[in-house]
Each structure stands twice: as C-alpha cells, then as structure tokens.
Amino acid sequence: MELNKKGILLFILSMVLFMACHKMDVSVENLPVESLSKFFDERTSSNPAVKAASNFIKAENNKYHFVDGIVKQLGYPYWKDAIAYKRLGDRVSTGSSGRKNSDSSNVVFIPFVREGEPEVNAALRVTMSAKDTSFRFLLDWQYSDTAATGMEKQDLALLLMVLHTNVFADTLFKLLDSTILEPQSDKRIKYLSINTVNLNPQPNVSSLLIAYEYTMTVCYTGYVPMYQGQVVGCAPGLGCPFYTQVSWCETISWTEWEDDGSGGGGDCSGCIPPGGGPGGGGWNPPDPCGGASEPIITVEGNEPCTPNPPGWEPVPIDDDLPPPPLCDDYILSLQVDANFAAQFATLNQPSVFAEGREKGIRVNSRATNSYGNKDGLIGEPSITWTFAAGEKIEGKMHSHFDGFNSIFSMGDILSMADMLMTGNMKDTLNYFEGMTSRNGGPFLMKISNITKFRKFAERMQDPKKRRDFLLNNAKIAYVDNRGKNLSEFMKIMENELRSSLAVYSGNANCTVWSRVTTATIPGGQGNISISETPCQ
Amino acid sequence: MKKRILIFLSILLIVQFAKAQAPVFDTCQNLPQYDGEWRYINGIDTLKIYLRDHRFSSVSDNGSLNVYDRLWGWIDYRSGTTVIESNYQHRFSIIPQNYDYVNFSMWLHMPECNDSWLKLRGFMWDSQTQKKYFDIDVVINPAKTIMTWKLKYPEGYNLIAGTEYNYFLPKEFVLIKQ
C-alpha cells in the first residue's frame, strides 16, 4: 500500500514535471523570437546612427546569437533614448604612411533596462567609422573600475545618469557613493540633478595609432546639505529646502583608438573586424562572476557573485516631495482673472459653435490685458496662427465647431508641442491651451512637467512618431459624448504624454476651474474613473 | 502533499496570469471588403488609391500595447503624364512589425466598426516629406462600389504660419472600385 502511495505520488510529480517542462519547451522555442523582436523592433529610433548600430548588432547576432544573453543580463535596449552623434571628418594625421584622411565616425550610447526595473543599468557604446566598428559594454557596477571601462568613475556615473534621464525623465539622483564627485567647499554632494548635455567630440592624434578623444559636457546642479554632517531625511525639492545648490559642468571624456592599418591593435571590448585588443569579451557583457577585475561583495547568505551596487540611484520624479496641489498658482490666478474669463467665454457660445469654423484667441499678456482674435476658414477644422520671430505668448484658446471633437484633438496637443519647439511660449512652465465645443468644454490643458513634455515635443518632430500619435484621434473623434471623450483623452494623457500636461474643466462662464484626474477602476479592464475637483 | 502540490500549481498559474498584460484592441472585422484598387479618371487626371487591411501594433510610451486594424493606403496621382504624388509601387510591400520603413500614405478606420454607417475615417500624409497631414472623411455608397473622399487639415490643428502646406490631392474626389 505504501508503495502504491509512493507510486501515485511519483506519477503526479512526473506529470507536474512533464507539464512544467512541456510549457518550458514552448517558452524556450518562443523566447528567442520574442526577445529578438522586442530587442530590435521596440523602442526604436529614427536616428540614422542608432539605426545603423541596431542593424550592425542584428547582423552580428545572426552570426553569434548573443541577444538572449544580453537580455538576461542587462535587459532590453532603449534605442529611442540613445545618445548619438557624428564626428565629422577631421582626422588630420596618421602613422608612418603620412597619409591624410578625413573619414568620420558615429558614436552611439544605447541604454539598457531590465524588465520591471525602473533604471538604466548599462550602456553599450558603439563606434562606427568607415573602416572599423567597435563596441564596449559599460555597466553600472563597473563605475569605479576605470581600467575596465576606460572612463573616470564620475564620467561613467554621469553618462549612465544622463541615459537614465533620457529613458525615465528622472533628473534627480541620490549619490550613494559620496566619492563619485569632487567635494564642493569641502562638502560632499548628496544629490545631483542633470541640467544640460552637450556633445563635443574632438580629434586627437598619436603616432601609429590614431586616437580620438571624445568629450561631452554634462551640466548639473549639486545639492549639498546646508550643515556639514547634517542628515537630511528628504530629497531636495519644494518640501525639503535643506540644501545649498552648486552648479557645475563636468566634461566626460573617453578615447577611441582606431587602427590605421599598420598592424596595431585597437582598444575595444569588441572590434569588427575581429581581433581587437585588450579587455575582450565580445558580445558577452562583463560578468561579475566571470573573473572581472571588479571587487566582489561576498556576504554570507548572498549569492557568491553579487557585484558592487552602483554608487547612485535615481529619485523618481515627485518621490519624497509633498503631493503637488491639484491646481497650481497659475490656474488659481486664471480663475480670478475676469478679463481672461470674459475672453474665453466669448468662444463658449452656441452661435460660435454653429459658425462652421474654428474661432481662436491668443493670450499675449494677461498683465496688460492683451488678447488677439484669429478665426479659421469656413469648413476647415483648424486655425493658422502667425507669430513674429521671437514673439511669445502665454497661451491660446479656440472653439471646435459642430460635428467635430468635443475635447482637444491630437492636433491641439501637437500644436502645443510645436509652440514649445518654436520658442513661442512666454512661460514654458505655465503655457496653456484652451478649447470649447457644444458637447464638451471649456477645457484647459497646461504644462505640469516641462521635462517630460519637452521629451514628448522633441519626439513629435519625427514625422513617423507624429503619425503614430495621430492614430489616437480615432479614440475620441466625432463622438459627441463628453464622458467617453474625456475618459479616452485622459488615457492618452497618461499613456502618451506621461501626465506632462494637467487638464482642467471649466464652468460656462470660465470663472470656475476643476482639475481633471483619473483613477483606475479595479477589475475594470483598463477603464478609468474621472474626477473633476474644483480649484481652491 | 497533494495540498502542497495544488498550492504550488495555483501559485504557478497566478504568476502566469499576473505576467500577462492585456493589450488594448482597436480591431474591426469589416475592413477587408474594401481591399483593392479604387480609381478616378477624367481624361486628364488619374487618381488611384490601393487599400489593404492590416493588423498591427504599437507600444505607447508607458509600455502598453495597442493593436489596430486599419486600411493601409497607397496613392498614385497623375495629371496627364506628370506624377504629382505616388508610392503605388509599394502597395504590395510586406509590412513588417516595425512599419517605420514601409512607404505608405494613409490609415483608415471604420468608426465604431459599424459597417452600416458606410463611413471610413483616418488621415494621410505625403510620401515625400511625410509632414503634410490631412484628415480623411470617406462616404461609401450602399453597393460599396463608390467612395466619396473629403480631405481636411487635421482637426483642431493650430498651424503656425510658415509651417502650413498645400493639399497634394484634390480636397474632394470620387473613387470607383476596380
């Protein structure tokens, strides 16, 4: 009997294992295809250099099949957020042949993010010239190993922070290793926020090998606790004014060695054609368990190959800050601006909606009560605005006529993005667009996160990304249902614009405004509920 | 022991379901009937539009997957022998998952996927700069052999002076199913 029980148990376990393995077989067959597709076809970039890097890696993978390994170790590449620049043909000297060349090269830094992790953990640097293509993995745990990376530790740290900012829009980083940056007036910087990045490659020359020193300048604001030794329990921000700020620009540099054909070796972890120099490893990223020179933390109970953690961590936007007010000061000031309300209310009239054209008002200056009218053409659901060079306005409002959208269209959002890119916004932190229609409105949308919105605006300058964004029009167009349109519109705000714009709904007189917010309905299959909270 | 196995299996199932992310579907089974060539000829001008239904997906910035059914369109517009707009030679191109590299001119959808409305809507762009966008309204006759097309600037699009552009097709035209 005991034997039978054991037999049944063994049978059940065998079946479970069979089912589990059967499932795994399917996964193993599918995983490379899915990984490949996800690796190369998602988060793509239209930048020719990034495309070339992607194509190069794809061709290499066809030969060496390494993508799955990279995905397991580093995650997926975010091609669209890569840093890319072209060094123009400025090679001025060479080796013994004395020939003078003028070829050029492209350098691309591709960020990698593991699935489910909110941070960039590595970059792949690909350098492409007419003769050579070289590449090097740069991992966050390697930041203090200058020999392995060929970069100073603050340079690699800043580079990975910049790439993180590109991917996630977080600009603030907490320095866990206080030695990454030089102290400022003997005080250690505890946080830094990335401000600007300039790419400035420069040529350099050596004897037989041609070395190019590439540089980029990263300007940041460092946050130093006000009092030496003070433990500040919050990240710098509106609710935490316990830091002094220092502004600094760091020049990140690294050297690329290019073989002039005289037989020397290049300095790359992977060189195409093969045969690169030291620090090899090819398409296998450096592995902390693989005998890397990086010191390994070994703590009892830990896995034996836990690499050093990176010396910094991103502070997600709005973390550690008090929740921002639903309606900021600018909206509150609009709410008590009788001139603004009177102007907007002239558009919010049934007779205007029946005119068969759009009508618009630009807000030149609320302080001086300066407004300007602009009408669209009959039958054309658009308005052409004219701005003199350098002319800046505070915002604009317009009406949609009967038969068209009862909420902002994708074109309205694109118009706002274009206004940012053309420099026609007086105050980028508070620029707004208004619209109204018979079946919905008045509404305002206003920039609430300029960093995120600028990323969106920059992306929309790519015609193909703009085209994809316009697909969203189908979700709201021509449905005279305020609730449905508003719900779909807010989903687009969250999904495509990462909530970089705040949306407000107004009363008929445009004197009372409410912040429109959303909440996911539990079990609602992605449906959201809408709240409109009056501004106070 | 059986209990433990059951718990183990349940956890496995829960993990599998938790991993699955439901994509957002904007699909429609009524589009294929409009596949093929639609043409207008008046002796001088020739306008041909080739439509193909195709399902594709795009990932939004927050990672959610959108799945779309659309009629993809290719245009050949000539005045006499002068080609005004054409990417017709690409109409049979294989459309890869990354469709960035496909030369096509338009996406049309059927509002609410309601075939009885006899309407299609969408937008088109020029094949050269891919920056001249127009909204499209199409009305179809009950026999589904004639389409009346109207082009408009994208709705609500606040064009900034200097960036405006001209129509590259007639603002209104009629196409006959071939």
XYZ file of C-alpha atoms in Angstrom:
714
model
C 0.000 0.000 0.000
C 2.834 2.334 0.985
C 4.486 1.507 -2.342
C 1.271 2.365 -4.194
C 1.029 5.710 -2.452
C 4.595 6.442 -3.364
C 3.888 5.316 -6.901
C 0.882 7.656 -7.205
C 2.879 10.469 -5.727
C 5.716 9.822 -8.153
C 3.234 9.710 -11.041
C 1.682 13.030 -10.017
C 5.088 14.608 -9.620
C 6.140 13.219 -13.009
C 3.019 14.686 -14.609
C 3.622 18.040 -12.939
C 7.205 17.992 -14.124
C 6.128 16.926 -17.604
C 3.569 19.704 -17.802
C 6.038 22.196 -16.447
C 8.735 21.069 -18.861
C 6.290 20.965 -21.742
C 5.413 24.571 -21.013
C 9.083 25.400 -20.748
C 9.763 23.836 -24.100
C 7.254 26.153 -25.674
C 8.812 29.083 -23.896
C 12.295 28.146 -24.926
C 11.208 27.917 -28.536
C 9.422 31.217 -28.401
C 11.725 33.173 -26.176
C 14.460 33.924 -28.677
C 11.969 35.068 -31.310
C 10.123 37.258 -28.834
C 13.353 38.513 -27.360
C 14.709 39.303 -30.790
C 11.599 41.159 -31.799
C 11.460 43.038 -28.532
C 15.180 43.727 -28.681
C 15.260 45.197 -32.167
C 11.717 46.290 -33.023
C 10.541 48.057 -29.899
C 11.510 51.490 -28.628
C 13.151 52.128 -31.975
C 14.830 55.297 -33.098
C 14.712 57.098 -36.409
C 18.209 58.464 -35.877
C 20.324 57.052 -38.735
C 23.315 56.368 -36.477
C 21.192 54.489 -33.956
C 19.548 52.558 -36.774
C 22.970 51.698 -38.142
C 24.068 50.492 -34.701
C 20.912 48.397 -34.422
C 21.470 46.890 -37.861
C 25.083 46.177 -37.016
C 24.126 44.371 -33.809
C 21.384 42.483 -35.637
C 23.856 41.272 -38.247
C 26.294 40.258 -35.544
C 23.576 38.422 -33.673
C 22.700 36.462 -36.788
C 26.240 35.107 -36.627
C 26.857 34.793 -32.895
C 23.369 34.610 -31.277
C 24.097 36.652 -28.188
C 20.950 38.723 -27.786
C 19.319 36.356 -25.347
C 22.363 36.530 -23.100
C 22.342 40.313 -23.158
C 18.637 40.388 -22.367
C 19.117 38.077 -19.404
C 21.995 40.095 -18.040
C 21.219 43.685 -18.975
C 17.624 43.764 -20.187
C 16.449 45.441 -23.379
C 17.910 48.351 -25.320
C 16.027 51.662 -25.468
C 17.117 52.704 -28.945
C 14.884 55.774 -28.887
C 16.706 57.162 -25.869
C 20.211 56.528 -27.118
C 22.785 59.295 -27.287
C 24.174 59.587 -30.792
C 26.474 61.977 -32.512
C 28.587 62.125 -35.575
C 32.214 63.131 -35.604
C 32.876 64.931 -38.831
C 35.859 64.091 -40.980
C 38.568 65.913 -39.142
C 41.278 63.288 -38.973
C 44.435 65.252 -39.596
C 47.370 62.916 -39.273
C 48.238 59.261 -39.429
C 51.060 56.813 -38.986
C 54.142 56.042 -40.985
C 52.413 56.349 -44.338
C 51.877 60.015 -43.650
C 48.581 59.934 -45.460
C 45.893 62.369 -44.566
C 42.423 61.052 -44.028
C 39.161 62.736 -43.479
C 36.735 59.972 -42.615
C 34.080 60.373 -39.981
C 32.532 58.196 -37.342
C 29.333 57.842 -35.385
C 29.234 57.097 -31.709
C 26.089 55.740 -30.110
C 25.404 55.040 -26.442
C 22.466 52.666 -26.075
C 20.851 52.396 -22.628
C 19.708 49.014 -21.286
C 16.889 48.420 -18.836
C 15.940 45.128 -17.251
C 12.266 44.264 -17.414
C 10.370 45.672 -14.470
C 13.319 47.701 -13.226
C 12.930 51.464 -13.243
C 16.525 52.295 -14.005
C 19.203 52.098 -16.660
C 21.796 49.565 -15.579
C 24.166 49.579 -18.540
C 25.102 51.204 -21.800
C 26.534 49.818 -24.983
C 28.885 52.171 -26.772
C 29.142 51.522 -30.499
C 31.647 53.465 -32.567
C 31.225 53.191 -36.307
C 33.653 54.539 -38.866
C 34.178 53.625 -42.482
C 36.794 51.025 -41.589
C 36.021 49.847 -38.096
C 33.116 49.234 -35.835
C 33.902 48.773 -32.197
C 31.752 48.424 -29.154
C 32.043 48.303 -25.397
C 29.632 47.438 -22.640
C 29.599 49.859 -19.724
C 27.825 48.500 -16.655
C 26.719 50.405 -13.590
C 28.613 48.162 -11.173
C 31.829 48.887 -13.072
C 31.810 52.604 -12.416
C 34.827 52.610 -10.130
C 36.843 50.254 -12.307
C 38.469 52.785 -14.589
C 40.756 50.174 -16.118
C 37.840 48.087 -17.312
C 35.718 50.946 -18.570
C 38.345 53.343 -19.851
C 36.437 56.145 -18.198
C 36.756 58.068 -14.964
C 34.228 56.930 -12.412
C 32.354 60.229 -12.307
C 32.245 60.192 -16.115
C 30.650 56.771 -16.335
C 28.281 57.577 -13.482
C 27.161 60.807 -15.165
C 26.823 59.102 -18.537
C 24.532 56.426 -17.102
C 22.548 59.099 -15.245
C 22.067 61.032 -18.488
C 20.863 57.884 -20.237
C 18.528 57.190 -17.325
C 17.131 60.704 -17.678
C 16.552 60.053 -21.378
C 14.607 56.869 -20.644
C 12.681 57.694 -17.499
C 12.744 61.514 -17.370
C 14.004 61.418 -13.781
C 16.617 64.129 -13.420
C 17.418 63.844 -9.724
C 19.907 61.256 -8.429
C 20.950 60.366 -4.912
C 24.670 59.696 -4.598
C 25.113 56.589 -2.507
C 28.877 56.726 -3.007
C 29.822 60.218 -1.889
C 33.228 59.944 -3.551
C 31.836 59.910 -7.078
C 32.020 63.686 -7.363
C 34.602 66.086 -6.011
C 33.519 67.828 -2.810
C 32.326 71.394 -3.128
C 33.887 73.677 -0.497
C 34.807 70.562 1.472
C 31.202 69.447 1.464
C 30.061 66.332 -0.253
C 27.311 66.500 -2.828
C 24.452 64.260 -1.757
C 22.142 64.691 -4.735
C 22.547 65.973 -8.238
C 20.126 66.873 -10.984
C 21.083 66.739 -14.643
C 20.566 70.054 -16.435
C 22.090 70.027 -19.906
C 24.186 67.760 -22.093
C 26.407 68.963 -24.924
C 28.210 66.650 -27.301
C 31.589 67.939 -28.354
C 33.811 65.334 -29.927
C 37.350 66.444 -30.654
C 40.136 64.787 -32.563
C 43.438 63.855 -31.053
C 46.440 62.274 -32.639
C 49.116 59.809 -31.639
C 51.874 58.230 -33.642
C 50.979 54.869 -35.155
C 47.500 54.607 -33.834
C 45.002 57.315 -34.256
C 43.304 58.267 -31.048
C 40.248 60.362 -30.833
C 39.297 61.882 -27.575
C 35.574 62.202 -27.408
C 34.008 64.514 -24.907
C 30.582 65.521 -23.819
C 29.742 68.117 -21.243
C 27.137 67.402 -18.619
C 25.975 70.324 -16.524
C 24.272 69.544 -13.273
C 23.088 71.070 -10.053
C 24.619 69.501 -6.983
C 22.809 69.561 -3.666
C 24.905 69.879 -0.525
C 23.289 69.633 2.905
C 23.249 73.092 4.481
C 25.120 71.993 7.552
C 28.116 69.713 7.487
C 27.229 66.335 8.813
C 23.545 67.044 8.802
C 21.411 64.062 7.978
C 18.674 65.247 5.679
C 15.807 62.838 5.502
C 14.323 64.117 2.278
C 15.396 64.682 -1.267
C 15.842 68.302 -2.334
C 12.668 69.870 -3.593
C 9.820 72.158 -2.741
C 9.132 70.409 0.540
C 12.750 69.990 1.510
C 14.729 73.258 1.384
C 17.667 71.983 3.451
C 20.304 72.039 0.738
C 22.540 74.596 -0.871
C 22.924 74.288 -4.618
C 26.065 74.314 -6.698
C 26.100 74.339 -10.471
C 28.875 72.559 -12.274
C 29.693 71.269 -15.721
C 31.688 68.072 -15.978
C 33.469 67.109 -19.163
C 33.080 63.423 -19.772
C 35.793 62.007 -21.949
C 36.961 58.739 -23.361
C 39.380 57.735 -26.033
C 38.710 55.690 -29.114
C 41.709 54.101 -30.782
C 41.366 53.469 -34.430
C 43.723 51.196 -36.299
C 45.410 52.916 -39.202
C 46.093 49.608 -40.872
C 49.685 49.326 -39.750
C 49.026 46.280 -37.669
C 48.446 47.618 -34.196
C 45.558 46.607 -32.036
C 42.595 48.689 -31.103
C 41.252 49.214 -27.638
C 37.818 47.779 -27.607
C 35.914 45.038 -25.933
C 34.638 44.065 -29.310
C 36.140 45.002 -32.619
C 34.785 44.400 -36.062
C 36.613 43.060 -37.950
C 37.503 40.784 -35.015
C 40.904 40.887 -33.422
C 40.541 43.743 -31.011
C 42.830 44.407 -28.203
C 42.617 44.057 -24.507
C 39.554 43.845 -22.435
C 37.861 41.406 -24.767
C 34.621 39.662 -24.100
C 32.931 40.398 -27.368
C 29.193 40.294 -27.161
C 29.141 38.850 -23.665
C 28.758 41.760 -21.262
C 31.267 41.800 -18.398
C 30.142 39.302 -15.811
C 30.839 39.859 -12.134
C 31.111 36.099 -11.807
C 33.415 35.807 -14.755
C 36.669 36.841 -13.209
C 36.224 40.535 -13.692
C 38.664 42.798 -12.005
C 35.837 44.422 -10.093
C 35.888 43.630 -6.397
C 33.007 41.435 -5.403
C 30.916 41.805 -2.298
C 30.592 38.469 -0.643
C 28.220 38.425 2.246
C 27.225 35.261 3.956
C 23.910 34.177 2.575
C 24.290 36.243 -0.556
C 24.809 34.822 -3.946
C 28.544 34.483 -4.379
C 28.741 36.887 -7.314
C 26.846 39.940 -6.160
C 28.514 42.886 -7.887
C 29.083 46.201 -6.228
C 25.912 48.232 -6.439
C 26.086 51.418 -8.471
C 27.053 54.435 -6.425
C 23.877 56.324 -7.193
C 20.170 55.817 -7.530
C 17.542 57.818 -9.368
C 14.950 59.645 -7.344
C 11.738 59.058 -9.262
C 10.005 62.254 -10.163
C 7.851 63.579 -7.342
C 9.215 60.992 -4.876
C 9.827 62.384 -1.447
C 8.060 65.561 -2.385
C 4.737 66.531 -0.908
C 1.974 65.835 -3.407
C 1.625 68.882 -5.610
C -1.584 70.821 -5.267
C -4.273 69.774 -7.722
C -4.439 73.305 -9.061
C -1.234 75.290 -9.130
C -0.878 79.019 -8.515
C -1.188 79.842 -12.195
C -4.557 78.151 -12.552
C -5.736 79.823 -9.362
C -4.716 83.171 -10.835
C -6.590 82.366 -14.078
C -9.643 81.595 -12.012
C -9.779 85.119 -10.624
C -8.804 86.829 -13.884
C -12.050 88.404 -15.074
C -10.536 89.512 -18.381
C -9.354 86.020 -19.220
C -12.726 84.531 -18.277
C -14.591 87.099 -20.376
C -12.379 86.405 -23.395
C -12.721 82.635 -23.176
C -16.466 82.890 -22.578
C -16.919 84.646 -25.932
C -15.884 81.374 -27.588
C -18.161 79.256 -25.428
C -21.359 80.288 -27.212
C -23.831 78.149 -29.230
C -23.747 80.734 -32.013
C -19.974 80.318 -32.271
C -20.206 76.516 -32.486
C -22.697 76.879 -35.342
C -20.429 79.103 -37.424
C -18.857 76.154 -39.220
C -15.333 77.303 -38.459
C -12.961 77.440 -35.563
C -12.501 80.678 -33.657
C -9.447 81.389 -31.595
C -7.994 83.867 -29.136
C -4.332 84.210 -28.279
C -3.272 85.455 -24.883
C -0.425 87.863 -25.486
C -0.234 89.213 -21.964
C -2.724 88.834 -19.176
C -0.912 91.509 -17.198
C -1.652 94.116 -19.855
C -4.972 92.598 -20.891
C -3.646 91.970 -24.386
C -5.553 89.379 -26.409
C -5.806 88.724 -30.150
C -8.529 87.070 -32.207
C -7.919 84.624 -35.021
C -10.574 82.716 -36.943
C -10.211 79.602 -39.045
C -11.620 79.210 -42.544
C -15.202 78.077 -43.042
C -15.307 74.279 -43.156
C -11.682 73.882 -42.073
C -11.273 72.492 -38.557
C -8.048 74.375 -37.995
C -6.615 77.828 -37.377
C -3.386 79.194 -38.791
C -1.609 81.340 -36.214
C 1.078 83.821 -37.101
C 3.971 84.667 -34.836
C 6.768 87.100 -35.477
C 10.279 85.844 -34.842
C 10.824 85.620 -31.128
C 7.227 86.504 -30.347
C 5.986 84.767 -27.222
C 2.513 84.304 -25.850
C 1.023 82.966 -22.629
C -1.481 80.620 -24.225
C -4.357 80.324 -26.657
C -7.980 79.193 -26.715
C -10.163 78.038 -29.576
C -13.571 76.588 -30.311
C -14.400 73.408 -32.204
C -17.470 73.735 -34.382
C -20.454 71.407 -34.527
C -19.753 67.934 -35.850
C -16.201 67.823 -34.603
C -14.375 66.824 -31.441
C -15.846 67.775 -28.101
C -12.407 67.529 -26.489
C -8.910 68.542 -27.557
C -7.748 66.766 -30.688
C -4.338 65.210 -31.123
C -3.613 68.178 -33.386
C -4.156 70.524 -30.441
C -1.576 68.628 -28.421
C 0.832 68.657 -31.361
C 0.295 72.375 -31.742
C 1.305 72.834 -28.122
C 4.402 70.705 -28.690
C 5.290 72.777 -31.750
C 4.859 76.000 -29.784
C 7.449 74.732 -27.321
C 9.871 73.751 -30.066
C 9.488 77.028 -31.965
C 10.091 79.049 -28.803
C 6.781 80.892 -28.894
C 5.862 80.177 -25.276
C 6.307 83.070 -22.870
C 6.499 80.818 -19.823
C 7.127 77.170 -20.588
C 6.204 76.159 -17.052
C 2.715 77.652 -17.335
C 1.787 77.699 -21.021
C -1.785 76.603 -21.649
C -4.191 75.737 -24.448
C -7.949 76.059 -24.105
C -10.803 74.653 -26.158
C -14.536 74.509 -26.030
C -17.359 72.994 -28.061
C -21.106 72.454 -27.885
C -20.783 68.998 -26.323
C -17.737 69.455 -24.183
C -15.780 72.286 -22.671
C -14.438 74.639 -21.775
C -11.240 72.756 -21.072
C -7.706 73.881 -20.371
C -4.545 71.841 -20.643
C -1.422 73.261 -19.103
C 2.159 72.094 -18.838
C 2.722 70.456 -15.475
C 6.056 68.753 -16.115
C 8.201 70.584 -18.615
C 10.936 67.910 -18.702
C 8.511 65.206 -19.722
C 6.623 67.449 -22.125
C 9.825 68.572 -23.817
C 10.740 64.933 -24.416
C 7.323 64.388 -25.960
C 7.643 67.540 -28.083
C 11.056 66.506 -29.324
C 9.762 63.075 -30.221
C 6.889 64.574 -32.177
C 9.301 66.335 -34.513
C 9.846 62.918 -36.082
C 7.126 62.627 -38.752
C 6.689 58.928 -38.165
C 6.263 59.301 -34.437
C 3.826 62.130 -35.120
C 1.899 59.846 -37.459
C 1.702 57.126 -34.835
C 0.500 59.648 -32.270
C -2.298 60.795 -34.595
C -3.681 57.238 -34.507
C -5.101 58.261 -31.136
C -7.531 60.624 -32.879
C -9.698 57.614 -33.685
C -10.281 57.096 -29.975
C -12.019 60.415 -29.473
C -13.020 61.803 -32.854
C -16.611 62.565 -33.710
C -18.154 61.082 -30.591
C -20.366 63.700 -29.021
C -20.126 62.095 -25.650
C -18.270 64.254 -23.134
C -17.682 61.463 -20.629
C -16.369 58.969 -23.153
C -14.182 61.530 -24.886
C -12.774 62.864 -21.637
C -12.019 59.347 -20.429
C -10.218 58.415 -23.663
C -8.404 61.729 -23.704
C -7.126 61.275 -20.153
C -5.862 57.790 -21.059
C -3.884 59.373 -23.888
C -2.583 61.982 -21.448
C -1.272 59.230 -19.197
C -0.064 56.768 -21.790
C 1.435 59.006 -24.428
C 2.246 62.212 -22.555
C 3.165 60.632 -19.237
C 0.897 63.121 -17.497
C 3.139 66.015 -18.513
C 0.025 68.134 -19.071
C -2.640 68.845 -16.475
C -6.243 69.046 -17.676
C -8.872 71.361 -16.218
C -12.581 71.698 -16.933
C -14.415 74.978 -16.552
C -17.915 76.272 -15.994
C -19.821 78.031 -18.774
C -18.501 81.458 -17.739
C -14.920 80.200 -17.489
C -14.718 81.532 -13.937
C -14.510 78.232 -12.042
C -11.968 75.580 -12.972
C -11.661 71.990 -11.807
C -8.683 69.674 -12.094
C -9.476 66.539 -14.060
C -7.825 63.438 -12.581
C -8.212 59.726 -13.172
C -8.214 56.546 -11.162
C -8.081 53.009 -12.455
C -11.249 51.055 -11.794
C -10.247 47.803 -10.048
C -11.060 44.919 -12.352
C -12.264 47.394 -14.927
C -10.103 46.046 -17.741
C -8.203 49.253 -18.084
C -11.209 51.508 -17.664
C -10.700 54.595 -15.575
C -12.920 56.810 -13.493
C -12.777 60.563 -13.917
C -12.808 63.094 -11.087
C -13.205 66.833 -11.515
C -12.102 68.607 -8.339
C -12.795 72.355 -8.081
C -9.675 74.510 -7.725
C -9.476 76.329 -4.401
C 1.439 16.505 -0.015
C -1.391 16.817 -2.557
C -2.362 20.067 -0.887
C 1.147 21.376 -1.294
C 1.216 20.389 -4.968
C -2.096 22.123 -5.506
C -0.848 25.261 -3.781
C 2.303 25.090 -5.873
C 0.322 24.725 -9.100
C -2.025 27.529 -8.081
C 0.900 29.847 -7.455
C 2.321 28.910 -10.853
C -0.988 29.738 -12.522
C -1.376 33.009 -10.645
C 2.159 34.044 -11.613
C 1.443 33.211 -15.248
C -1.769 35.234 -15.284
C -0.197 38.096 -13.395
C 2.516 38.325 -16.041
C 0.025 38.617 -18.897
C -0.769 42.179 -19.903
C -3.952 42.654 -21.839
C -3.296 44.760 -24.933
C -5.739 47.471 -25.968
C -7.597 46.365 -29.088
C -8.910 48.710 -31.755
C -9.834 45.982 -34.179
C -12.525 45.595 -36.845
C -13.522 42.639 -38.992
C -15.375 44.757 -41.575
C -12.410 46.289 -43.334
C -11.249 43.584 -45.810
C -14.249 44.155 -48.116
C -12.692 47.484 -49.120
C -9.340 45.995 -50.094
C -8.145 46.605 -53.635
C -7.799 49.403 -56.138
C -10.118 52.437 -56.230
C -9.768 54.785 -59.164
C -10.858 58.102 -60.642
C -10.097 59.087 -64.245
C -11.423 62.164 -66.014
C -9.315 62.122 -69.158
C -6.644 64.387 -67.711
C -6.178 63.399 -64.095
C -5.742 59.859 -62.838
C -6.051 59.136 -59.156
C -5.611 55.591 -57.910
C -5.723 54.517 -54.291
C -4.921 50.981 -53.239
C -6.293 49.829 -49.877
C -5.158 46.831 -47.828
C -6.451 45.818 -44.448
C -3.685 45.018 -41.988
C -3.474 44.415 -38.257
C -0.527 45.976 -36.482
C 0.515 47.055 -33.050
C 2.388 49.874 -31.431
C 3.641 50.321 -27.925
C 2.779 53.539 -26.151
C 5.348 55.361 -24.088
C 4.226 53.715 -20.882
C 4.653 50.292 -22.426
C 1.010 49.411 -23.049
C 0.365 47.591 -26.305
C -2.214 48.920 -28.771
C -3.473 46.628 -31.519
C -5.053 48.268 -34.542
C -6.952 47.120 -37.613
C -6.610 49.713 -40.352
C -6.904 50.018 -44.088
C -3.439 50.964 -45.282
C -3.404 53.032 -48.449
C -1.070 53.792 -51.339
C -1.608 56.604 -53.831
C -0.862 57.256 -57.477
C -1.956 60.724 -58.620
C -1.033 61.994 -62.075
C -2.037 64.972 -64.116
C -1.505 63.842 -67.677
C 1.865 62.154 -67.500
C 3.109 64.286 -64.628
C 3.324 62.366 -61.384
C 2.098 64.553 -58.547
C 2.111 62.011 -55.754
C 2.936 58.330 -55.944
C 4.146 55.476 -53.818
C 1.994 52.963 -55.670
C 4.885 50.650 -56.385
C 4.992 49.832 -52.669
C 1.362 48.717 -52.432
C 2.237 45.026 -52.230
C 5.112 45.502 -49.797
C 5.315 43.150 -46.877
C 4.530 45.132 -43.774
C 6.950 44.165 -41.005
C 6.253 44.627 -37.335
C 8.433 47.690 -37.392
C 6.500 49.505 -40.090
C 8.664 52.636 -39.903
C 10.367 51.562 -43.072
C 7.249 50.974 -45.180
C 6.337 53.663 -47.661
C 2.581 54.087 -47.409
C 0.217 57.030 -47.374
C -2.709 56.586 -45.048
C -4.537 54.771 -42.304
C -8.316 54.467 -42.440
C -10.562 53.057 -39.735
C -14.274 52.338 -39.587
C -15.910 54.389 -36.810
C -17.183 52.054 -34.106
C -16.541 49.245 -36.664
C -20.115 49.890 -37.770
C -20.394 48.881 -41.435
C -23.958 50.127 -41.752
C -22.759 53.719 -41.347
C -20.918 53.354 -44.683
C -18.142 55.616 -43.467
C -14.401 55.476 -43.122
C -12.175 57.984 -41.398
C -8.486 58.441 -40.983
C -5.597 60.540 -42.079
C -2.994 60.673 -44.825
C 0.378 62.207 -45.347
C 2.571 62.983 -48.318
C 5.088 60.379 -49.395
C 7.978 62.805 -49.798
C 8.252 64.784 -46.577
C 5.681 62.768 -44.601
C 4.908 66.023 -42.841
C 1.785 67.156 -44.684
C -1.085 65.615 -42.804
C -4.738 65.648 -43.780
C -7.792 64.167 -42.167
C -9.908 61.957 -44.433
C -13.680 61.520 -44.391
C -14.987 58.811 -46.720
C -18.643 58.103 -47.510
C -19.407 54.806 -49.250
C -22.450 54.073 -51.388
C -24.746 51.212 -50.278
C -23.456 48.990 -53.096
C -19.956 49.642 -51.758
C -18.629 50.430 -55.213
C -18.160 54.188 -54.916
C -16.288 56.192 -52.287
C -16.588 59.957 -51.871
C -13.459 61.359 -50.247
C -13.021 64.687 -48.462
C -9.691 65.932 -47.144
C -9.249 68.479 -44.366
C -6.432 69.853 -42.354
C -6.108 67.742 -39.193
C -8.855 68.682 -36.817
C -8.004 71.416 -34.376
C -4.544 71.597 -35.783
C -3.275 75.041 -34.988
C -0.836 75.546 -37.784
C 1.866 78.039 -37.080
C 2.426 80.355 -40.020
C 5.359 79.261 -42.074
C 4.671 75.620 -41.405
C 1.396 75.460 -43.323
C 1.226 73.439 -46.513
C -0.952 72.883 -49.529
C -3.152 69.939 -50.352
C -1.324 67.454 -52.536
C -4.567 65.751 -53.617
C -7.895 67.330 -54.592
C -9.885 68.314 -51.496
C -12.816 66.222 -52.716
C -12.939 63.336 -55.157
C -14.884 60.200 -56.030
C -13.292 56.786 -56.472
C -14.759 53.749 -58.242
C -13.988 50.202 -57.147
C -11.940 48.370 -59.782
